[in-house]
Coordinates of C-alpha atoms in Angstrom, one line a residue:
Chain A
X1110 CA -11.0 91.4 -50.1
X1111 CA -12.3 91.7 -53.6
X1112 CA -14.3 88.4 -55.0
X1113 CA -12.5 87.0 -57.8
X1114 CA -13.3 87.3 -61.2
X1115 CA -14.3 83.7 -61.2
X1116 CA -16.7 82.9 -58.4
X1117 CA -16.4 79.3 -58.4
X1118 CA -12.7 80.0 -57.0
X1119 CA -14.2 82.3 -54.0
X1120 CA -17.0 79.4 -53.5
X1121 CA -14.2 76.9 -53.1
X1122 CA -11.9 78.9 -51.0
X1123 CA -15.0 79.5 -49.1
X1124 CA -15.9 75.9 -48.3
X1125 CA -12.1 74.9 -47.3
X1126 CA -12.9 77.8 -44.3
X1127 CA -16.1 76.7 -43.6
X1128 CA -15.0 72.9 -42.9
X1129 CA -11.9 74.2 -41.0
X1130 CA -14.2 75.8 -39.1
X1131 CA -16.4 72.4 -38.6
X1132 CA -13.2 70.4 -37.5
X1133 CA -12.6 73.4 -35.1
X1134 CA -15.7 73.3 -33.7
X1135 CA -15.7 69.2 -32.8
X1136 CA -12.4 69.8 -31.7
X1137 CA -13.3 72.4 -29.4
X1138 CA -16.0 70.3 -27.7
X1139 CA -13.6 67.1 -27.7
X1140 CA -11.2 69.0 -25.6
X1141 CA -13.6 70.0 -23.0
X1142 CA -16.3 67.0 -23.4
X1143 CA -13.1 64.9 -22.9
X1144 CA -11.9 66.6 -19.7
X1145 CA -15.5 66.9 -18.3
X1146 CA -16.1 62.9 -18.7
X1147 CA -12.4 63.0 -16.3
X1148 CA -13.7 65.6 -13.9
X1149 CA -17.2 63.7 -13.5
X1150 CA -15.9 59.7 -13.7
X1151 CA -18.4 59.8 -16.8
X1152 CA -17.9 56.4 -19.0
X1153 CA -21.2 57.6 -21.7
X1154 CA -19.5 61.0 -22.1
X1155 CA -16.0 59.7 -22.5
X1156 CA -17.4 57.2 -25.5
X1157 CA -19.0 59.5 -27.0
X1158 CA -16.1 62.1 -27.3
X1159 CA -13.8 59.0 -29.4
X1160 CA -16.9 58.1 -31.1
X1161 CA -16.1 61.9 -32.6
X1162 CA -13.2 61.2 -34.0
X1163 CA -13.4 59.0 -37.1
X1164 CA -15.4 62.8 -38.4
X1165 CA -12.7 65.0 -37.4
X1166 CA -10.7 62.0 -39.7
X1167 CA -12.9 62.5 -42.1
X1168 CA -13.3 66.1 -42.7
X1169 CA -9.2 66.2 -42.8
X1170 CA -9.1 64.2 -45.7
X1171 CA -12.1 66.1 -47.7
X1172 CA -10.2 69.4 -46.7
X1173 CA -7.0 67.8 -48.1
X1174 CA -8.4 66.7 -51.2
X1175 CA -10.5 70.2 -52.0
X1176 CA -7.0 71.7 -51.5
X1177 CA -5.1 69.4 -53.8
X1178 CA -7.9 69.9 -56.9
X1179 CA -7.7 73.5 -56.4
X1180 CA -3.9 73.6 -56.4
X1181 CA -4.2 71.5 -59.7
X1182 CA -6.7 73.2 -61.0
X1183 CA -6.5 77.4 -60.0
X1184 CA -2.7 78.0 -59.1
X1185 CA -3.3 80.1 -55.9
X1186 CA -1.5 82.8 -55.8
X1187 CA -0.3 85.8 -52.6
X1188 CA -3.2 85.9 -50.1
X1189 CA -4.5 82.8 -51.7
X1190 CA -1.6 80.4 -52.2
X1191 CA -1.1 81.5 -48.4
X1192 CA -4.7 80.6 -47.7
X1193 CA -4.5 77.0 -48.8
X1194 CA -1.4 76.5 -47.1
X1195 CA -2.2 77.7 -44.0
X1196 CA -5.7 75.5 -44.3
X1197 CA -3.7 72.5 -45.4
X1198 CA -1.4 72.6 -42.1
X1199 CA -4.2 73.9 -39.8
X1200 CA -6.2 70.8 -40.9
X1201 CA -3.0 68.7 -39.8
X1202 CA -3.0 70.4 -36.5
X1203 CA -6.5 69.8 -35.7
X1204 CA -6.2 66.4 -36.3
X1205 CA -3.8 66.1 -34.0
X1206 CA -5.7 68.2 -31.9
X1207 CA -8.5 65.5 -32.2
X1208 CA -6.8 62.1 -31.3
X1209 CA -5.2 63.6 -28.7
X1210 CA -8.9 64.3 -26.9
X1211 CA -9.8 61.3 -28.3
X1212 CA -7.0 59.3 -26.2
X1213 CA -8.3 61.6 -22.6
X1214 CA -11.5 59.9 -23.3
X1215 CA -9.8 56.7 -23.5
X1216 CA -7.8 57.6 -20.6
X1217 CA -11.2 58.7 -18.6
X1218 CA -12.5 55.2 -19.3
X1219 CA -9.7 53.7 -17.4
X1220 CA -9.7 55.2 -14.3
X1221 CA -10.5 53.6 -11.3
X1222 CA -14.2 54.7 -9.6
X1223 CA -12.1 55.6 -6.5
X1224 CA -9.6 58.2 -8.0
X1225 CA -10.2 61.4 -6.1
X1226 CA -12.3 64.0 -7.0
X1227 CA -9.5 66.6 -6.4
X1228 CA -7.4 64.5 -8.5
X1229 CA -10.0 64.8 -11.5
X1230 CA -10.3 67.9 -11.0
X1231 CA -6.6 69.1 -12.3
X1232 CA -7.2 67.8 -15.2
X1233 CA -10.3 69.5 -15.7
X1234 CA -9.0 73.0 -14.8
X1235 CA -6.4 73.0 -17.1
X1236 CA -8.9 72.1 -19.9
X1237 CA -10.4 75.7 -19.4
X1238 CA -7.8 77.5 -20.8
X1239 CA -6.6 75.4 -23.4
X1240 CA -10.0 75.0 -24.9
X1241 CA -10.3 78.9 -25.0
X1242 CA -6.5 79.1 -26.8
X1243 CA -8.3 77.2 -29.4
X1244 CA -11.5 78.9 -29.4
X1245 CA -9.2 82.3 -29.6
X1246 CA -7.4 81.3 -32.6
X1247 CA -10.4 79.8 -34.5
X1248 CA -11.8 83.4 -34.1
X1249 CA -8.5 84.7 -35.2
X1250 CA -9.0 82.6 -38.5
X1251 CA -12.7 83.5 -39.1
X1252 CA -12.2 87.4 -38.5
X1253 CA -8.9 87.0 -40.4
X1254 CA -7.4 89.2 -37.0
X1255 CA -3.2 88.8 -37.0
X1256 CA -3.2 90.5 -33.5
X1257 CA -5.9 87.8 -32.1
X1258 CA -3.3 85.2 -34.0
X1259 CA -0.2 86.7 -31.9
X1260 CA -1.8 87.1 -28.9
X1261 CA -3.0 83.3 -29.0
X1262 CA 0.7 82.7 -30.2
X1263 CA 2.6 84.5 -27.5
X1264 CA 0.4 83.1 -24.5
X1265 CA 1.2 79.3 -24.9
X1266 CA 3.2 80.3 -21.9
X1267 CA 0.5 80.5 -19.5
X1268 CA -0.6 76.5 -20.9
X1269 CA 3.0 75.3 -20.2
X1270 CA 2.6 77.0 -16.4
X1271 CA -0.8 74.8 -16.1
X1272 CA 1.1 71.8 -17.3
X1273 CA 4.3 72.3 -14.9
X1274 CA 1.5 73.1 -11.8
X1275 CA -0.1 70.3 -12.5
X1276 CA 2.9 68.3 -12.8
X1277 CA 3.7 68.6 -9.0
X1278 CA 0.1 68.5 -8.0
X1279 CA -0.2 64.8 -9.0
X1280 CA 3.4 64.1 -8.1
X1281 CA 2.2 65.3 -5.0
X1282 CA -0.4 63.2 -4.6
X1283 CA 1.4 59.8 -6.1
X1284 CA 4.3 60.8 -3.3
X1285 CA 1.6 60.8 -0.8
X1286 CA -0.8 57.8 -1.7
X1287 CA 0.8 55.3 -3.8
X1288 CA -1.8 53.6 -4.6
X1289 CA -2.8 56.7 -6.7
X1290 CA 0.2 56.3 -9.4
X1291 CA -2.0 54.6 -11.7
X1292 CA -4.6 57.1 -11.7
X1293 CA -1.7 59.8 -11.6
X1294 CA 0.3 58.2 -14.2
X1295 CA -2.9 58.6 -16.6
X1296 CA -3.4 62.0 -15.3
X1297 CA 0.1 63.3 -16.1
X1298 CA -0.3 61.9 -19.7
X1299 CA -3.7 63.7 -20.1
X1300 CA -1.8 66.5 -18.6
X1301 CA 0.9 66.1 -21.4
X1302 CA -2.3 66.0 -24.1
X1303 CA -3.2 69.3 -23.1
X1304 CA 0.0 70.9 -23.3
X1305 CA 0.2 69.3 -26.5
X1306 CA -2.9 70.6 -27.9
X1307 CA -1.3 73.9 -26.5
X1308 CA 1.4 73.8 -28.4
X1309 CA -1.2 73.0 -31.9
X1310 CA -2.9 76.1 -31.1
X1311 CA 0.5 77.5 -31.6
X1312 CA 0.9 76.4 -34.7
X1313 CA -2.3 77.1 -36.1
X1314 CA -1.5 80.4 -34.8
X1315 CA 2.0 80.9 -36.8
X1316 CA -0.3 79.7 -40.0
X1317 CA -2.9 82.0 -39.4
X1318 CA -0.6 84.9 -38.8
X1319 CA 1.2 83.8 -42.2
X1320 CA -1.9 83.8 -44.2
X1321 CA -3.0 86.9 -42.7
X1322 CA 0.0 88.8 -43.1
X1323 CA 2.4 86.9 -45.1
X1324 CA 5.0 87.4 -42.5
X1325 CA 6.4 85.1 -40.2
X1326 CA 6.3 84.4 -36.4
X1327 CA 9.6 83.5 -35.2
X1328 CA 9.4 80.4 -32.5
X1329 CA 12.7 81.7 -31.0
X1330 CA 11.1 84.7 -30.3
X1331 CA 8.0 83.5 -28.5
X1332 CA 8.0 83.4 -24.8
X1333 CA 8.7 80.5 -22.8
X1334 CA 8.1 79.7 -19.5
X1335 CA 11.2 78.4 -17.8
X1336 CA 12.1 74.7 -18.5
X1337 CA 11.1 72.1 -15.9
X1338 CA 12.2 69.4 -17.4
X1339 CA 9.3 66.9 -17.9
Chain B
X158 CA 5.7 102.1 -55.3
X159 CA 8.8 100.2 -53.7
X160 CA 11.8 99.5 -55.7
X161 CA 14.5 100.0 -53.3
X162 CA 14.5 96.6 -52.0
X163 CA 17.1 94.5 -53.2
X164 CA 18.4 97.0 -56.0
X165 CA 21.9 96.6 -55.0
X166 CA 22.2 92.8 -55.3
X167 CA 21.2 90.0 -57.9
X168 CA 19.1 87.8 -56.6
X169 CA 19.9 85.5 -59.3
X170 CA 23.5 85.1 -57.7
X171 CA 22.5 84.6 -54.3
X172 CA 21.9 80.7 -54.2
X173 CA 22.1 78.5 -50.3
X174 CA 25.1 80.3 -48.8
X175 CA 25.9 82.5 -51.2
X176 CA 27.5 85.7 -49.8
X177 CA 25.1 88.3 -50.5
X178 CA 28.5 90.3 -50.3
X179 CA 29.9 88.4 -53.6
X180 CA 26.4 89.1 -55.3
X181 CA 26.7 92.8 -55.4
X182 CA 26.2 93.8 -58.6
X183 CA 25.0 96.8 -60.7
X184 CA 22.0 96.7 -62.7
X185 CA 23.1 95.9 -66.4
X186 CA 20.0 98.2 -67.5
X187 CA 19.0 101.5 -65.4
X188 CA 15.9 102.8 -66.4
X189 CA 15.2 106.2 -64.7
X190 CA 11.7 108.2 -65.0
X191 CA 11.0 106.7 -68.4
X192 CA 7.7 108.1 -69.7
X193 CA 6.6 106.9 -73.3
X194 CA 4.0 109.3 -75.8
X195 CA 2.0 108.6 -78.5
X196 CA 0.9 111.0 -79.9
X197 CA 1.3 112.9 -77.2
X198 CA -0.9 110.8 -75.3
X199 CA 0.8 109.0 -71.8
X200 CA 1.3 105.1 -72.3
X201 CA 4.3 105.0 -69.5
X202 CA 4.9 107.6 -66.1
X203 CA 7.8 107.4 -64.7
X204 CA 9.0 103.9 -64.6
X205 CA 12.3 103.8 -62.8
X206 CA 13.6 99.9 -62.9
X207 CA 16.5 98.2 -62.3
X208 CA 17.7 95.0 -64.9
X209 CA 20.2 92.7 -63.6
X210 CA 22.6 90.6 -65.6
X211 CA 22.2 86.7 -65.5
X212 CA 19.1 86.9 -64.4
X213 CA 15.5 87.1 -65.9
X214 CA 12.7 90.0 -65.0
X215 CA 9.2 89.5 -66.1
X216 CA 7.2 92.9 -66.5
X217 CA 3.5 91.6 -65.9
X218 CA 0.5 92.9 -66.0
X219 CA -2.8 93.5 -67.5
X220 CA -3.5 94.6 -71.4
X221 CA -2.2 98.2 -71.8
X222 CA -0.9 98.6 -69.3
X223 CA 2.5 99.8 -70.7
X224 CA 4.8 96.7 -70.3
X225 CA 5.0 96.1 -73.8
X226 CA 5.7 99.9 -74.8
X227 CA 8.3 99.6 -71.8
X228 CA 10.0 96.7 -73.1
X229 CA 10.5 98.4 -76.2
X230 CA 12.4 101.0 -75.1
X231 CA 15.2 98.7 -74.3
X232 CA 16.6 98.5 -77.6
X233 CA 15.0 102.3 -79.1
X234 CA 12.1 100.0 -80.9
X235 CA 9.6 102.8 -80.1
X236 CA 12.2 104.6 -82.5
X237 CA 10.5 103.2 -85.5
X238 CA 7.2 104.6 -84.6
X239 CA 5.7 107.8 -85.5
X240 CA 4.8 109.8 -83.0
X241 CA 6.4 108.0 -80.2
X242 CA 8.6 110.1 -77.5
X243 CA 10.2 108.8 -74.9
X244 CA 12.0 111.3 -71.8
X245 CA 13.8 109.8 -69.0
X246 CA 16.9 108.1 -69.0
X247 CA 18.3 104.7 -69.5
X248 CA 21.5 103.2 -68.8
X249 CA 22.9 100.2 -69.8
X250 CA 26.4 99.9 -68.8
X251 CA 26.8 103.3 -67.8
X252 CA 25.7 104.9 -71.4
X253 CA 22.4 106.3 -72.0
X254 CA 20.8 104.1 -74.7
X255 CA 18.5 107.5 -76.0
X256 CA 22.1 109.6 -76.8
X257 CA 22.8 111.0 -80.3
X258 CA 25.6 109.3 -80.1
X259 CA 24.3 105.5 -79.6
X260 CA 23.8 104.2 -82.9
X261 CA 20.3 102.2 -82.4
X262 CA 21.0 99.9 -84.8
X263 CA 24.2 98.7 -82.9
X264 CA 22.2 99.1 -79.7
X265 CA 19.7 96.0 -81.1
X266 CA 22.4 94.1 -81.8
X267 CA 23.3 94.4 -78.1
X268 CA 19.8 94.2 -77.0
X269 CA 18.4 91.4 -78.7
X270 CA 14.8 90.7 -78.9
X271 CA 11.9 87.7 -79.7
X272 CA 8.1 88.5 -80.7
X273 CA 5.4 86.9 -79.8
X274 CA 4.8 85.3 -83.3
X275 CA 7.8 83.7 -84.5
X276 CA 9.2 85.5 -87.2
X277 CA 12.3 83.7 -89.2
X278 CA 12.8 85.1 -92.3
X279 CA 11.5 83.4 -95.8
X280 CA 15.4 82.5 -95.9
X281 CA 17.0 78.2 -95.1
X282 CA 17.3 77.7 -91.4
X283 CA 21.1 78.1 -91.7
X284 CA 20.5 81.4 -93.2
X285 CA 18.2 82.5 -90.7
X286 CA 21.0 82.3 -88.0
X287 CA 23.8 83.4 -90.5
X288 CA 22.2 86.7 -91.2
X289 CA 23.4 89.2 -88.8
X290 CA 26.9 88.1 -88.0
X291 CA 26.9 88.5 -91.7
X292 CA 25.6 91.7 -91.6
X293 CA 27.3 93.2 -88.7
X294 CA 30.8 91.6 -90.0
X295 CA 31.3 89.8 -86.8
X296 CA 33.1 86.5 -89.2
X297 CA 35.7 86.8 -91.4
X298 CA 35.2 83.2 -93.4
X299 CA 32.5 80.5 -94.2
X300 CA 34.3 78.1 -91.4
X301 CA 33.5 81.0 -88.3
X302 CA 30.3 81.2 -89.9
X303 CA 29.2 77.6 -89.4
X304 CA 30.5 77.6 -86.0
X305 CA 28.6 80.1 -85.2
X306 CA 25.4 78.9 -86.8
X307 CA 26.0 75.6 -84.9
X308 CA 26.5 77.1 -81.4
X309 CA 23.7 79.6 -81.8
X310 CA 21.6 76.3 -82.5
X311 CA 23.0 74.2 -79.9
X312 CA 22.2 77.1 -77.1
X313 CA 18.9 77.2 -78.2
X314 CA 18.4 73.7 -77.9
X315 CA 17.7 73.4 -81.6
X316 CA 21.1 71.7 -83.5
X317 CA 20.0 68.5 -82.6
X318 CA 16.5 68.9 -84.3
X319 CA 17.4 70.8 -87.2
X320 CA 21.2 69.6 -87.8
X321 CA 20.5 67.8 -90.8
X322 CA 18.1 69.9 -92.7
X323 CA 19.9 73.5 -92.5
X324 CA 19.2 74.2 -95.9
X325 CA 15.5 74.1 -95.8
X326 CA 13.2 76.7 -95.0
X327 CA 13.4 78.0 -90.9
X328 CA 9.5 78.7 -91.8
X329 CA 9.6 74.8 -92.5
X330 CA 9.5 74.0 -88.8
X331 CA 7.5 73.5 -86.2
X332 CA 6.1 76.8 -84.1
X333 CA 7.7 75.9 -81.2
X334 CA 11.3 74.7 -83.3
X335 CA 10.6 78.2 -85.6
X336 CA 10.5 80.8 -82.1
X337 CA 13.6 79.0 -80.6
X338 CA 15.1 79.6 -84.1
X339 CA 14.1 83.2 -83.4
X340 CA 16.0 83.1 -79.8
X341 CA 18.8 81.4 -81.9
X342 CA 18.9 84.2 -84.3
X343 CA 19.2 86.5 -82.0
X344 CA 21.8 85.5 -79.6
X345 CA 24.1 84.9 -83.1
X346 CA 25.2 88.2 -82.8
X347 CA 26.4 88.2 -79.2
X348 CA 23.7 90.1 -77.8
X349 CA 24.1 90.8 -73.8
X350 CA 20.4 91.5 -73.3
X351 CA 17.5 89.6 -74.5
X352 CA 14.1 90.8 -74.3
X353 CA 11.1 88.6 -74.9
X354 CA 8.0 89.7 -75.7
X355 CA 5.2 86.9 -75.0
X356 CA 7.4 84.6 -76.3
X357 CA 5.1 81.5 -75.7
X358 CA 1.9 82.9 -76.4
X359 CA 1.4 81.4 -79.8
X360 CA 2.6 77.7 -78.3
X361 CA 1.6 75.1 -76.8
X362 CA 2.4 73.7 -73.7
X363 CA 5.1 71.3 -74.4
X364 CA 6.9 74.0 -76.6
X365 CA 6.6 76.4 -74.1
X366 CA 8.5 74.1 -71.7
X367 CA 11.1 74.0 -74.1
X368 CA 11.2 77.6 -74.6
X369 CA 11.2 78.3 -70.8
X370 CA 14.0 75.6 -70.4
X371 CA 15.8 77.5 -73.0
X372 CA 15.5 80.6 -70.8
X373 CA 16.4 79.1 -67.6
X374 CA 19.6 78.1 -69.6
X375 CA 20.0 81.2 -71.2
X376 CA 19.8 83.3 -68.1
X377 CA 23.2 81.9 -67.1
X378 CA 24.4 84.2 -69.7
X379 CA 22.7 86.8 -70.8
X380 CA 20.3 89.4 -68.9
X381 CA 16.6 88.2 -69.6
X382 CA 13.0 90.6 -69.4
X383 CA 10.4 88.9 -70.6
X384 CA 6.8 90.3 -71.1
X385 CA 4.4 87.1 -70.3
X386 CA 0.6 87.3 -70.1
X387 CA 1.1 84.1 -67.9
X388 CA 1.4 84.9 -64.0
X389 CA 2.7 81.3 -63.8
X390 CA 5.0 81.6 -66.4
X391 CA 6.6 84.8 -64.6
X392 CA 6.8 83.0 -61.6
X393 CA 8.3 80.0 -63.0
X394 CA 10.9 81.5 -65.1
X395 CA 12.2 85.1 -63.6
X396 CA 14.1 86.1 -60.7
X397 CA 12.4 89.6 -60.6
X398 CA 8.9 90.6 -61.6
X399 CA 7.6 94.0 -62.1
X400 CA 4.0 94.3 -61.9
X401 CA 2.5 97.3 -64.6
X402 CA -0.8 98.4 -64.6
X403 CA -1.6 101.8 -66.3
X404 CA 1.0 102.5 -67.3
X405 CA 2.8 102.9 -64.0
X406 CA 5.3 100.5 -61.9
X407 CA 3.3 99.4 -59.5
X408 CA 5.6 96.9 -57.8
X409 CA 8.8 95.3 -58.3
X410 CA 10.4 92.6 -55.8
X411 CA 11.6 89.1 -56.7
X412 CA 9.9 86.8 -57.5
X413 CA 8.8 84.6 -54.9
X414 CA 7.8 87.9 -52.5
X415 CA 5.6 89.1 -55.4
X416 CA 4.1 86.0 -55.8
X417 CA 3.3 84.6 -52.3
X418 CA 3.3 87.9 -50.2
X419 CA 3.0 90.8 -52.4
X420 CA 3.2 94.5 -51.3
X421 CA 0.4 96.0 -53.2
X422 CA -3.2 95.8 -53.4
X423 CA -3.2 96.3 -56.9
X424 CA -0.6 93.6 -57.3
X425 CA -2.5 91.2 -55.0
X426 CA -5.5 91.8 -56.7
X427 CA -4.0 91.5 -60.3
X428 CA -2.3 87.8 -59.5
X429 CA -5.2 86.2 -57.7
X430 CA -7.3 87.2 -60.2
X431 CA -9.8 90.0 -58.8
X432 CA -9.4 92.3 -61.9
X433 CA -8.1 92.1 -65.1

C-alpha cells in the first residue's frame, strides 16, 4: 500500500507493528522457555521466563497509548482504522498470552524434583504446536497474508485435541499413582494455559483477518473438535 | 464501480430490528448516466446514483473532481451557466427534473440548497426567512407568515437566538447563526430536498457542531446531499457516501462500509489519505 501523504502517520503506524511484533516475539519464547523449564525440572529457566513479563506489560501499555494519540490526533480511516484496531486487541491477546506463560513458569517452580519425566514431558509436547500457532499468525500479521490468518484460525482444532489427549494422559497417571495428583493437578492447569493461549492465537487471527480483509471470520463457523467436557 | 448494493432500501430506516422489509423504499432522486459539459469539455461521466429520502448522502472527494458540478444538477443550477450541458436523466419522484416541462424555478423551491459562504440577503432576519413563501404565494396573511418564519427558525435551531431581534439585519449575526439562517431560509418554502454544498467550511468547530446537529435533525425530514471537503464530517453526518474522483462515481455504499472497509482502491487511498 501507498505511503501516506503525511509520513509521520506511516512512521507511526509503522512503530505500533514493529512493537506488536516485539511482544510477539517475547511471547513466543515465554511459551516454549516456559514449557522447557517443565520438561527439564529447571528452577533458573522458569524465573527467568516471569522475570519477562513486567516487558510484555510494558510494551502493552506504550502500544495502547501510541494508539490512543493517533486516534486523537489522525482519525484512521478503512485499512487504517482497521489497523489500529486490530493492533489495539492483538496487544490485549498477547498479554494474555504472556501471564499465562508466566503462571507455567510459576507452576514449573512448584513441582516436586520427583515428578516423572514422562509426566513433564506432556506438557512439553503440547508446547510445540502451540508456540508455532503463534509463530504462524505473527507471520500472518507481518506479511499481511489473510490465508496464513485462516489457516491459523481454522486449526485451533488440532490444540483442543492436544489438550483433550493430554487430559487423559495425566488422569491416567493420577488414577495410577496418587501421589502424582499434585504434580498432575499443576499439569492439567498448564495444560489448560496452552489451550488458552490456543484459543488467543485465534483471536489474533480473527483481527488479523479483519484488518487484512475487512471481513469477518465467523466463530460459529470454525471447526471444533468434539466437546469433552473439561 | 458498485452501486447496486443496497439501492433498494434506506439504510437510514433500518435501525436494531428494523424489518429491512418495512424499509423498502424508492430513491427520492434517480440520477441515471448524468454527464455535465463545459464548454464542451467533460466535468461528470456517467454518474448513475441513487438519493434516498430521510436520509443524508455525502458526495466526497478530491478538488474537481465533479461533486460540486454534480450537486448542482439537482435543482438545474448548472442552468444558469453558459456553456454548461448536462445529458442523462434524473428523476425525482418519477419526473425528470431536465423536462421542458419542469419549471426550474419551481424545481429550486423543491430542491432547496445552502453555499458554502452564508449568503442572507442585505434584508432584517425576519425578512430573510419571509422572502420566498412570499414570493411563491405559499401564505395568504401576515399571521401564516410569522408562523412560518418562527418554525423555519425553530427547525434550524435559530428562534431561540434570534427571537428577539428579527428586525435587524440576518448579515448582523454570527457566521455560524447567518448559515443556519440560510438552512432556515431554505426549508421556509417546504423544500423536500436539501443540498448542502460545504456548508461548514467557512465555520468553526463549535458552529459546525451546530450545523451538523441541525442536519442530523433535519434528515428526519427532508432528503439531505451534502458536498463536504471533511472525510470526518461525511462520516459523521450521512447515511450514504459517494466517493468522486475525476469526475466519475467511483464508489457509493453507506457509510460505515465506505469508511471502515471500502471497496475501491481509489476510495481507500483517497480516505486514508495517500492522494489528494
Amino acid at each position: 500500500m501507498a505511503d501516506h501523504i503525511v509520513s509521520a502517520f506511516t512512521d507511526e503506524l509503522d512503530k505500533i507493528a514493529a512493537d506488536l511484533m516485539r511482544m510477539g516475539g517475547i511471547v513466543e519464547t515465554m511459551i516454549l522457555d516456559s514449557c522447557q523449564a517443565v520438561d527439564r525440572n529447571d528452577h533458573d529457566l522458569a524465573k527467568d521466563v516471569i522475570s519477562r513479563d513486567p516487558s510484555v506489560d510494558r510494551l502493552e501499555e506504550e502500544v495502547e497509548r501510541q494508539i490512543v494519540s493517533l486516534i486523537a490526533r489522525r482519525q484512521p480511516m478503512a485499512h487504517d482504522l482497521r489497523s489500529v484496531f486490530a493492533a489495539l486487541k492483538t496487544a490485549g491477546e498477547l498479554e494474555r498470552i504472556g501471564d499465562l506463560s508466566k503462571n507455567i513458569g510459576k507452576r514449573a517452580l512448584m513441582l516436586d524434583d520427583a515428578v516423572s519425566a514422562n509426566m513433564r514431558h506432556g506438557v512439553a509436547r503440547m508446547a510445540r504446536p502451540v508456540s508455532l500457532q503463534l509463530h504462524a499468525v505473527l507471520d500472518a500479521y507481518a506479511t499481511s497474508n489473510a490465508d496464513t490468518a485462516k489457516t491459523v484460525w481454522e486449526s485451533d482444532d488440532d490444540i483442543d485435541q492436544h489438550y483433550n489427549s493430554l487430559f487423559r494422559e495425566m488422569i491416567t497417571y493420577m488414577i495410577e499413582d496418587p501421589r502424582t495428583i499434585g504434580a498432575g493437578a499443576h499439569m492439567l492447569f498448564m495444560a489448560k494455559n496452552l489451550e488458552r493461549i490456543g484459543d488467543h492465537c485465534t483471536n489474533i487471527a480473527e483481527f488479523i483477518y479483519f484488518q487484512i480483509t475487512g471481513e469477518y471470520l465467523m466463530p460459529h463457523e470454525r471447526p471444533k473438535a468434539p466437546n469433552t467436557g473439561v | 464501480m458498485d452501486t447496486t448494493a443496497q439501492t433498494d432500501y434506506n439504510p437510514a430506516l433500518t435501525g436494531d430490528g428494523a424489518d429491512k422489509a418495512q424499509a423498502l423504499v424508492y430513491p427520492r432522486i434517480d440520477c441515471k448516466d448524468v454527464s455535465v459539459f463545459y464548454s464542451g469539455k467533460q466535468a461528470v461521466f456517467d454518474v448513475s446514483l441513487p438519493v434516498y429520502d430521510r436520509s443524508v448522502t455525502a458526495l466526497i472527494g478530491p478538488s474537481g473532481c465533479g461533486k460540486s458540478t454534480f450537486l448542482r444538477c439537482l435543482n438545474r443550477m448548472n442552468d444558469t451557466i453558459d456553456g454548461a450541458k448536462v445529458t442523462g436523466e434524473i428523476f425525482m419522484d418519477g419526473e425528470n427534473i431536465n423536462s421542458p416541462e419542469v419549471d426550474p424555478v419551481l424545481l429550486r423551491s423543491r430542491v432547496g440548497m445552502v453555499f458554502q459562504k452564508p449568503n442572507p440577503f442585505p434584508k432584517s432576519i425576519y425578512d430573510n426567512i419571509a422572502y420566498g413563501p412570499r414570493i411563491h404565494g405559499l401564505v395568504e396573511d401576515r399571521q401564516e407568515l410569522d408562523a412560518i418564519v418562527e418554525k423555519s427558525l425553530r427547525r434550524a435551531g435559530l428562534w431561540q437566538e434570534v427571537k428577539d431581534r428579527l428586525a435587524q439585519p440576518g448579515t448582523s449575526l454570527s457566521g455560524g447563526q447567518q448559515q443556519r439562517l440560510c438552512i432556515a431560509r431554505a426549508i421556509a418554502v417546504r423544500p423536500e430536498v436539501i443540498l448542502m454544498d460545504e456548508p461548514c467550511s467557512s465555520l468553526d468547530p463549535i458552529a459546525t457542531a451546530r450545523i451538523e446537529e441541525l442536519i442530523d435533525e433535519l434528515r428526519k425530514r427532508y432528503c439531505i446531499v451534502i458536498v463536504t471537503h471533511s472525510m470526518q464530517q461525511a462520516a459523521r453526518v450521512s447515511q450514504r457516501t459517494a466517493f468522486f474522483h475525476l469526475g466519475h462515481l467511483v464508489e457509493m455504499g453507506d457509510t460505515d462500509q465506505i469508511f471502515t472497509s471500502p471497496r475501491e482502491r481509489r476510495t481507500e487511498d483517497y480516505i486514508t489519505g495517500r492522494f489528494g
